[in-house]
Coordinates of C-alpha atoms in Angstrom, one line a residue:
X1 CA -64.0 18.7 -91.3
X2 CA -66.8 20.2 -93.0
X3 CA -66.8 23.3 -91.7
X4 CA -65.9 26.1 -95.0
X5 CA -64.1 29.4 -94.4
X6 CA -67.3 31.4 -93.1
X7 CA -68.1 28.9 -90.3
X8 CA -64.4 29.2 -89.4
X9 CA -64.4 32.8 -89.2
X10 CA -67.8 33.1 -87.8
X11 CA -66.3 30.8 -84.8
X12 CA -62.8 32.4 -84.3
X13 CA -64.7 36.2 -83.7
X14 CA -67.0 34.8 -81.4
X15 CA -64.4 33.0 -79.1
X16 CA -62.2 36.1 -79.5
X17 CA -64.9 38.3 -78.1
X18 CA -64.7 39.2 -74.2
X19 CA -68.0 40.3 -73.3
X20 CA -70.9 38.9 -73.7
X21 CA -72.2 38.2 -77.4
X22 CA -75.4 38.0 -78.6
X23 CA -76.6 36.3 -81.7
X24 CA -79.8 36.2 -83.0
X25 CA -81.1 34.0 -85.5
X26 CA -83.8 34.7 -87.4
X27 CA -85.1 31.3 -88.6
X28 CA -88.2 31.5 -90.8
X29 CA -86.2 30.6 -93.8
X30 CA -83.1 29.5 -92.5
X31 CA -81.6 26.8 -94.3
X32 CA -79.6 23.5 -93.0
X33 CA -76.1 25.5 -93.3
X34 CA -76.9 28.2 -90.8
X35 CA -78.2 25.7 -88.1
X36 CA -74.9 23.9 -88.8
X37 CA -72.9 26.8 -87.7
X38 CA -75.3 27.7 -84.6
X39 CA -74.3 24.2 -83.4
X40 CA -71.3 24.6 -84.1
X41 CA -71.0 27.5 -82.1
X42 CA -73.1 26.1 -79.1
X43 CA -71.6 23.1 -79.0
X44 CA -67.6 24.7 -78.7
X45 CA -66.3 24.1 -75.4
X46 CA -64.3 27.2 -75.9
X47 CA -67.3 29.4 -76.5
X48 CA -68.5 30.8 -73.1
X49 CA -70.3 33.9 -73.7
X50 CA -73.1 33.4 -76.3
X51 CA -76.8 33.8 -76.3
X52 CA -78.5 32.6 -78.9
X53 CA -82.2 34.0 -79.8
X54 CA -84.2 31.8 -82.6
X55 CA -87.3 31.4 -83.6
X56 CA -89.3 28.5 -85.2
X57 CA -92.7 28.4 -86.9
X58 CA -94.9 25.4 -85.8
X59 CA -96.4 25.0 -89.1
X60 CA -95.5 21.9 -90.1
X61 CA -93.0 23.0 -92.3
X62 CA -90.0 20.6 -92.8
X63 CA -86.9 23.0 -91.9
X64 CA -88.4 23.9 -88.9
X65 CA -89.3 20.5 -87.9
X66 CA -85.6 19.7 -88.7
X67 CA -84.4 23.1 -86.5
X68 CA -86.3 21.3 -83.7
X69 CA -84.5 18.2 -83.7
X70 CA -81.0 19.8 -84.1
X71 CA -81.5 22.0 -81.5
X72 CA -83.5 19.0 -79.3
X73 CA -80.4 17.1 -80.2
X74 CA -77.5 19.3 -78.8
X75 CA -79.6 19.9 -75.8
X76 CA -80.0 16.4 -74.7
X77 CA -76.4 15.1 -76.4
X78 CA -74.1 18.6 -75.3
X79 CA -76.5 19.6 -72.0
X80 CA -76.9 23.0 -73.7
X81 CA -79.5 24.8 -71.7
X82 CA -82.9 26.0 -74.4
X83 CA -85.4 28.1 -72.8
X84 CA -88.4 27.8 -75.1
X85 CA -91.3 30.3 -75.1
X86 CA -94.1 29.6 -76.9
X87 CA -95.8 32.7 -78.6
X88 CA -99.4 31.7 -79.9
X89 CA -102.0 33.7 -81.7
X90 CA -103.6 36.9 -79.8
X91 CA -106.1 36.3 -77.1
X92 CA -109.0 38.7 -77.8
X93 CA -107.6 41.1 -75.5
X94 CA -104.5 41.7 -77.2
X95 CA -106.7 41.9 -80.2
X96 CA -108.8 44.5 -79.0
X97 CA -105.5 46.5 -78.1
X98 CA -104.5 46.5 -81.8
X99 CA -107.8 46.9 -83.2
X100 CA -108.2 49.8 -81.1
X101 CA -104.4 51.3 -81.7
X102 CA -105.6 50.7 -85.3
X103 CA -108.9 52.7 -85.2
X104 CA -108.1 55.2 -82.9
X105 CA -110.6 54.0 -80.6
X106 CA -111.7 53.6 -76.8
X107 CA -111.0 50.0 -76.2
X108 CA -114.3 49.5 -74.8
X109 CA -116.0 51.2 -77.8
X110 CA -114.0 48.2 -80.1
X111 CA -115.2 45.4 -78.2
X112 CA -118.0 44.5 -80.3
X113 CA -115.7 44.7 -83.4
X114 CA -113.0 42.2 -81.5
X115 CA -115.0 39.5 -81.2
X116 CA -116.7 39.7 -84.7
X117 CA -113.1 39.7 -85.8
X118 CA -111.9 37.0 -83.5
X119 CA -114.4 34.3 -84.3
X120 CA -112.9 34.5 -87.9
X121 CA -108.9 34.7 -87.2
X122 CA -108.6 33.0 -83.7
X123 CA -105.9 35.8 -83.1
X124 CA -104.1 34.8 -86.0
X125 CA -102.1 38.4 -86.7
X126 CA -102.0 38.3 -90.2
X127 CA -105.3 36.8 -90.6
X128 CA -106.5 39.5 -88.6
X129 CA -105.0 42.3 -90.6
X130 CA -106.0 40.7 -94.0
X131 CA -109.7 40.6 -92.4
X132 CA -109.6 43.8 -90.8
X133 CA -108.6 45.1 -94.4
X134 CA -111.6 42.4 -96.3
X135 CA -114.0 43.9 -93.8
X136 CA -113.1 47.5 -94.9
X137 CA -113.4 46.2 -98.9
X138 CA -116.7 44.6 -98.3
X139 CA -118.1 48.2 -96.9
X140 CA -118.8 46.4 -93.3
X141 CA -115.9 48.6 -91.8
X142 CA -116.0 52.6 -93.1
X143 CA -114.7 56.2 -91.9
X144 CA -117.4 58.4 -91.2
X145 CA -116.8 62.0 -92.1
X146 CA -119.4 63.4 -90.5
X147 CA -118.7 61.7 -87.9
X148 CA -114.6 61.7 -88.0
X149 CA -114.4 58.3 -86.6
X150 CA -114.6 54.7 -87.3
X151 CA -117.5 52.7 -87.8
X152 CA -118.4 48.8 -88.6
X153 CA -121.4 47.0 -88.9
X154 CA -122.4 44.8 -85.8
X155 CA -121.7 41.1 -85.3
X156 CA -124.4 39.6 -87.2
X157 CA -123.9 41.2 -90.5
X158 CA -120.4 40.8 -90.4
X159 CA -120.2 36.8 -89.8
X160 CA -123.6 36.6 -92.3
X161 CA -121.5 38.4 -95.0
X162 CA -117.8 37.2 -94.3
X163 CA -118.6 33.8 -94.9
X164 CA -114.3 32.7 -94.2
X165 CA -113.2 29.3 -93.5
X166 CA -110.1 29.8 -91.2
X167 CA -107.5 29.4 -93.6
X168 CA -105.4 32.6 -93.9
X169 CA -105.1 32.0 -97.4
X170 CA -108.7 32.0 -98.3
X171 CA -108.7 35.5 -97.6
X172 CA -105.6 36.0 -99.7
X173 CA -106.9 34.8 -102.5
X174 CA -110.0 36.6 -102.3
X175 CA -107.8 39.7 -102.1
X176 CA -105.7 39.0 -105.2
X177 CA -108.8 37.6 -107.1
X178 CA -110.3 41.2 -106.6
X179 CA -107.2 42.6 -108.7
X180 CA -106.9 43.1 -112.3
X181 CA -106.9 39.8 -114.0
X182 CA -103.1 41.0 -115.6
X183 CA -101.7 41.6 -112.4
X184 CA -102.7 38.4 -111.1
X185 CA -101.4 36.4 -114.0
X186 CA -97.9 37.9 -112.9
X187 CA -98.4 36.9 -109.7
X188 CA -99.0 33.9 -110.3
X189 CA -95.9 33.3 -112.6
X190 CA -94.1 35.2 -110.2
X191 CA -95.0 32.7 -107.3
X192 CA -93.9 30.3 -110.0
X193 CA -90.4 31.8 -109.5
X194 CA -89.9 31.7 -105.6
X195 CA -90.7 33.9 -102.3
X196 CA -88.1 36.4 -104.1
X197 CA -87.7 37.2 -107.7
X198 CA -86.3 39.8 -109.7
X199 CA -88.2 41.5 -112.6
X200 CA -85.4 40.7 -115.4
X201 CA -86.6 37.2 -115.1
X202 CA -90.4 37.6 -114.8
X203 CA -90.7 39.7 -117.8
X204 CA -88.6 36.9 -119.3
X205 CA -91.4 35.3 -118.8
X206 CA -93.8 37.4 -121.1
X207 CA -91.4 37.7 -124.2
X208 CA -94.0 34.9 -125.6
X209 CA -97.7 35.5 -124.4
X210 CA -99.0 32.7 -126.2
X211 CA -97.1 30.2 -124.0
X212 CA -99.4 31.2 -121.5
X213 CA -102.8 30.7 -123.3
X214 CA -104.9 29.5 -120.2
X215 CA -104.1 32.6 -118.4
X216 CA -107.4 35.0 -119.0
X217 CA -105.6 38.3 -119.3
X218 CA -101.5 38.9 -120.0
X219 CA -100.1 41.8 -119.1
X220 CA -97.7 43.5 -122.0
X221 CA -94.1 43.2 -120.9
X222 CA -93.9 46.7 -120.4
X223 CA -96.9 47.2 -118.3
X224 CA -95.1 44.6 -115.6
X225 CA -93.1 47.7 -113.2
X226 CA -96.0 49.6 -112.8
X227 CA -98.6 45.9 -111.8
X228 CA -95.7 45.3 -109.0
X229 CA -95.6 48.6 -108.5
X230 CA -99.7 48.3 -107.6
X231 CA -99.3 44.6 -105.7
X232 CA -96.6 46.7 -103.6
X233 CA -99.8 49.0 -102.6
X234 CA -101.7 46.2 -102.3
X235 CA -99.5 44.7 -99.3
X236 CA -98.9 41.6 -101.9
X237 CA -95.5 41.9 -102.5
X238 CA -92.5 44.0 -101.0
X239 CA -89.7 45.9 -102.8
X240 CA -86.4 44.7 -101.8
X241 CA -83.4 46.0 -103.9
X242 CA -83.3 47.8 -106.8
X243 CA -80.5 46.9 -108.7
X244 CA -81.0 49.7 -112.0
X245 CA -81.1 47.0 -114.5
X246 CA -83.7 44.5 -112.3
X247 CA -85.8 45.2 -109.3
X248 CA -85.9 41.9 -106.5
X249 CA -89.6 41.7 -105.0
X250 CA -90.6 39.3 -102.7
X251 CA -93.9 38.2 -101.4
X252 CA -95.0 39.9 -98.1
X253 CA -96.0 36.8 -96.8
X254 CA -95.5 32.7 -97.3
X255 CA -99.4 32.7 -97.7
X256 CA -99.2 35.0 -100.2
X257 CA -97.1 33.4 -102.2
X258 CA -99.1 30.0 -101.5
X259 CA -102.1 31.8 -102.9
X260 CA -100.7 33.3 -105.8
X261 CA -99.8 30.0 -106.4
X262 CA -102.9 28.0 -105.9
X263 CA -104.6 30.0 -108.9
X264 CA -103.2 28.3 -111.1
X265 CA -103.9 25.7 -112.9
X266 CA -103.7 22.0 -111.7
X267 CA -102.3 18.4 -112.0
X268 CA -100.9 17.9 -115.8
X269 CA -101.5 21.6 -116.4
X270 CA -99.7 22.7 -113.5
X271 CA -96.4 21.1 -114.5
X272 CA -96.6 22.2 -118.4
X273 CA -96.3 25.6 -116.3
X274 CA -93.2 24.7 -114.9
X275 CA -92.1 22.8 -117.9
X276 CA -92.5 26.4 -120.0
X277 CA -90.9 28.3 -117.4
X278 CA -87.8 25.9 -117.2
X279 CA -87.1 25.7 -121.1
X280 CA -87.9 29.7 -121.2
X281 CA -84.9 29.9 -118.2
X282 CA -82.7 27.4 -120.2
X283 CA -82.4 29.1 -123.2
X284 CA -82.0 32.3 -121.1
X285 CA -78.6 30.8 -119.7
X286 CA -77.2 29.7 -122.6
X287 CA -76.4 33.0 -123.5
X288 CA -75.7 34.4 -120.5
X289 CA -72.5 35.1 -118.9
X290 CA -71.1 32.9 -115.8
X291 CA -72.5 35.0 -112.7
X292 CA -76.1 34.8 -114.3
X293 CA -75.7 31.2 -115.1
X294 CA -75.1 30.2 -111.7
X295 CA -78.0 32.4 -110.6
X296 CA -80.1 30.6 -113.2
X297 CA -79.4 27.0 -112.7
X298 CA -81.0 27.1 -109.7
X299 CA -84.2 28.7 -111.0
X300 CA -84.3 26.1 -114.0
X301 CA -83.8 22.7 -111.9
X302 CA -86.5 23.8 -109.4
X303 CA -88.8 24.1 -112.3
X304 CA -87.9 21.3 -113.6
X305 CA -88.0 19.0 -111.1
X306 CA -91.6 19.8 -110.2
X307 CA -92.2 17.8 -113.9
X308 CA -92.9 14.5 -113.8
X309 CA -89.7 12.4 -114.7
X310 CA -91.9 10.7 -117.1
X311 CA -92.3 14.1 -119.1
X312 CA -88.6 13.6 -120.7
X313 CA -87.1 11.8 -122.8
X314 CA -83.8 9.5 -122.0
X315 CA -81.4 12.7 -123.0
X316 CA -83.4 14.7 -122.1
X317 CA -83.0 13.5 -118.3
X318 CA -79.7 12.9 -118.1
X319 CA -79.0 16.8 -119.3
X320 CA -81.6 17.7 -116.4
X321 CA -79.3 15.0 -114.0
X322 CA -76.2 16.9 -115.1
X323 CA -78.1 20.1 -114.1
X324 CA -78.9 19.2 -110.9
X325 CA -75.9 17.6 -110.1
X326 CA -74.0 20.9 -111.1
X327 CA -76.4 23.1 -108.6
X328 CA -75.8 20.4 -105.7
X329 CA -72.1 20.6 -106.2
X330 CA -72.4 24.7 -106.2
X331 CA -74.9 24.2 -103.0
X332 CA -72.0 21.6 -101.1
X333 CA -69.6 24.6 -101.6
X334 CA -71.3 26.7 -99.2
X335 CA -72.3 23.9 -97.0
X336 CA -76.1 24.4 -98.2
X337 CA -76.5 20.8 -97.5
X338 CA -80.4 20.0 -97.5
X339 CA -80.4 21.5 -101.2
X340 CA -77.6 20.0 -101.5
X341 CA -79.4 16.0 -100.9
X342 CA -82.4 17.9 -102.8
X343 CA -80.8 18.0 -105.7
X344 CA -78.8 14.9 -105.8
X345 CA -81.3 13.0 -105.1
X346 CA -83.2 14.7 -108.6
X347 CA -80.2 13.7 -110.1
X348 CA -80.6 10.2 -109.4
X349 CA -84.3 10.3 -109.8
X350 CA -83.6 11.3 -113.4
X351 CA -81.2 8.4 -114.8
X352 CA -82.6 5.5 -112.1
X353 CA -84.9 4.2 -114.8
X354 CA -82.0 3.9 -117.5
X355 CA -79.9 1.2 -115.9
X356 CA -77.5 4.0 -114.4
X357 CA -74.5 1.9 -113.1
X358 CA -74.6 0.0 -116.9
X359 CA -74.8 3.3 -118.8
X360 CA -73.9 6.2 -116.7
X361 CA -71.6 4.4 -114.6
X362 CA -68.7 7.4 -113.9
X363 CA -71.6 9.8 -113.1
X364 CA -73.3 7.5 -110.6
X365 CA -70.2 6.9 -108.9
X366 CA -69.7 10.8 -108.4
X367 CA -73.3 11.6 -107.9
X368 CA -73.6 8.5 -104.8
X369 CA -69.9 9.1 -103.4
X370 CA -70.8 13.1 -103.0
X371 CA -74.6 11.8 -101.5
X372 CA -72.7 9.3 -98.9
X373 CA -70.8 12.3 -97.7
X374 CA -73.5 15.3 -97.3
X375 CA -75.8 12.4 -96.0
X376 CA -73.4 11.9 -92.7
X377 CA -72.6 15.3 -92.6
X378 CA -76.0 16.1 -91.3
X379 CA -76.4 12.9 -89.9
X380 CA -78.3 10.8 -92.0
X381 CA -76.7 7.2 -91.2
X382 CA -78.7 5.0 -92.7
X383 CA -79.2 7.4 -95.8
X384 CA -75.7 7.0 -95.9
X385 CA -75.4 3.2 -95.4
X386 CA -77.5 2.6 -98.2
X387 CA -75.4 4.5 -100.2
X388 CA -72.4 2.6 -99.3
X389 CA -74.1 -0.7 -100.0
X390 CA -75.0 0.4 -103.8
X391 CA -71.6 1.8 -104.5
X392 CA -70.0 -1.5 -102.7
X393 CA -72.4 -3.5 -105.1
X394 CA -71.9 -1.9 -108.3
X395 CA -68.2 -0.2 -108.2
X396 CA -65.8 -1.6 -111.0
X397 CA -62.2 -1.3 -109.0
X398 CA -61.1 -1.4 -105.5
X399 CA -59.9 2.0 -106.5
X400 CA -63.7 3.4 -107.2
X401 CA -64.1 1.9 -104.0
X402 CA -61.5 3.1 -101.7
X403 CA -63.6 6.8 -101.0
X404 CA -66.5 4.6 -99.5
X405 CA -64.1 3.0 -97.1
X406 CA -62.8 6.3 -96.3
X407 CA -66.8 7.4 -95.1
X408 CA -66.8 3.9 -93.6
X409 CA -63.3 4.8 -91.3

């Protein structure tokens, strides 16, 4: 009963379909709504010719722990056969196949360079490309022209000079480090903004300079197209879409982002970041038209619910409640359901301390009645039951009541 018109469609041209389909999912970034339809579509009696090709990282990162369970789930609950292969870094030999792909180069003659380089990455793939790349910056790795070919310095020197824990994004931040101190302030802001962002919104970001005062260098606004334009070279970012009046970037890699984002400052300072960036974002959507808004809300409650709750005043959080509650209801729409909870549960965060059922009574009821339902829908029962109990123990009328027995039936 959950299910919205895209699940339902997505379903119907699958069953329809006489051969055999194949559907692959691509599940870096995947959020709770697209595992919902894969189950959904595994789990249909009616749907007999479907292979389904995913992919997790096992990197402790919470969506993909939660893509193991659902899909652990269904295979135990539904007997839905999983073949799982597990793809780990590059032995050296693999390595040495790239390296020498790389460097146009007899494998044996690489050898010495694969192991310098596997002692620091462990096969890692991008760790080994963002060292093959350090090595070549450090002057350790070099094309000879007199002698039209590749050469790097031997074993010693390299692990003597590349002293690099092996954290991918130690090397990362090395790299952007290395830049011009403008281009990594808008990095850093940018990383501020997500794993994509567009440039009408960074430079947004710039319209006051001074906000930013512990930044060493700022770029001018109008120097910011041709820095991404440079962190694009760089391998930092990638161009995604231009759009004529705004360009959409995203970082190359999760670690880069991580690292852009490590720069800057921390603790208090860190959140007077997001703090500046949220206001700068409000004022933004208060005069903008109803697409943008939508597009900003979600940018503004992300930045501001990195703040303390302790930050803001009483109105002041029960605007940011009203917020959030507006993105979750937007996110419910398209059965986004994990930003969904996120943001509900912001909501709540915001007015808890304020005697909510006494003086926000009306929103609490909406804002724990729309929680009890995305909490079962993904399974959360005793989420849910909690829920249940505090609207049971606080509603006014048996008809503020009667959509908790509904959950209940």
């Amino acid at each position: 009963k959950n299910m919205n018109r895209d699940n339902i469609l997505a379903e119907d041209d699958t069953n329809c379909r006489q051969s055999p389909s194949e559907l692959i999912l691509v599940s870096g970034h995947s959020g709770t709504e697209s595992i919902n339809l894969i189950k959904l579509l595994l789990t249909d009696k009616r749907t007999k010719n479907l292979l389904v090709v995913g992919s997790i990282r096992q990197d402790g990162v919470d969506v993909n722990d939660q893509q193991e369970n659902y899909f652990g789930d269904i295979e135990e609950k539904d007997s839905i056969h999983i073949t799982r292969i597990h793809l780990g870094n590059l032995d050296e030999g693999s390595v040495n196949t790239l390296i020498s792909d790389l460097l146009q180069c007899d494998e044996e003659k690489t050898r010495s360079l694969t192991k310098s380089v596997q002692k620091k990455t462990q096969g890692n793939i991008f760790f080994v490309l963002q060292f093959l790349e350090a090595l070549q910056e450090e002057g350790l790795l070099w094309y000879s022209l007199q002698a039209f070919k590749w050469i790097w310095a031997d074993d010693e020197r390299i692990q003597s000079t590349m002293s690099v824990s092996k954290n991918v994004a130690d090397l990362v931040v090395k790299k952007i480090e290395r830049m011009p101190q403008e281009l990594q302030a808008v990095l850093m802001i940018a990383s501020c903004l997500g794993f994509h962002f567009d440039t009408e919104l960074l430079k947004l970001m710039f319209d006051g300079n001074e906000i930013w005062e512990s930044l060493t260098k700022i770029p001018e606004k109008n120097d910011i197209d041709v820095l991404l334009v440079t962190a694009v070279e760089e391998g930092i970012l990638d161009k995604v879409v231009d759009m004529g009046h705004s360009v959409v970037y995203k970082f190359s890699h999760d670690h880069v982002q991580d690292s852009s984002y490590s720069l800057l400052p921390t603790g208090k300072d860190l959140e007077i970041f997001h703090l500046r960036i949220g206001e700068l974002l409000l004022k933004k959507m208060s005069s903008s038209g109803k697409s943008q808004r939508e597009r900003l809300l979600f940018s503004i409650v992300n930045q501001f619910n990195r703040v303390s709750k302790d930050t803001f005043q009483s109105g002041k959080k029960l605007e940011l409640a009203k917020l959030n509650y507006q993105a979750a209801k937007i996110a419910a729409a398209s059965s986004a359901f994990s930003p969904t909870l996120k943001y509900l549960r912001n909501a709540i965060d915001f007015i808890t301390g304020s005697n909510p059922w006494t003086h926000h009574y009306d929103f609490m009821l909406e804002l724990c009645t729309l929680s009890m339902g995305i909490e079962l829908s993904i399974g959360n029962e005793d989420a849910c039951n909690d829920l249940i109990n505090e609207v049971l123990k606080n509603a006014k009328s048996l008809e503020d009541k009667i959509p908790v027995y509904l959950i209940k039936m």
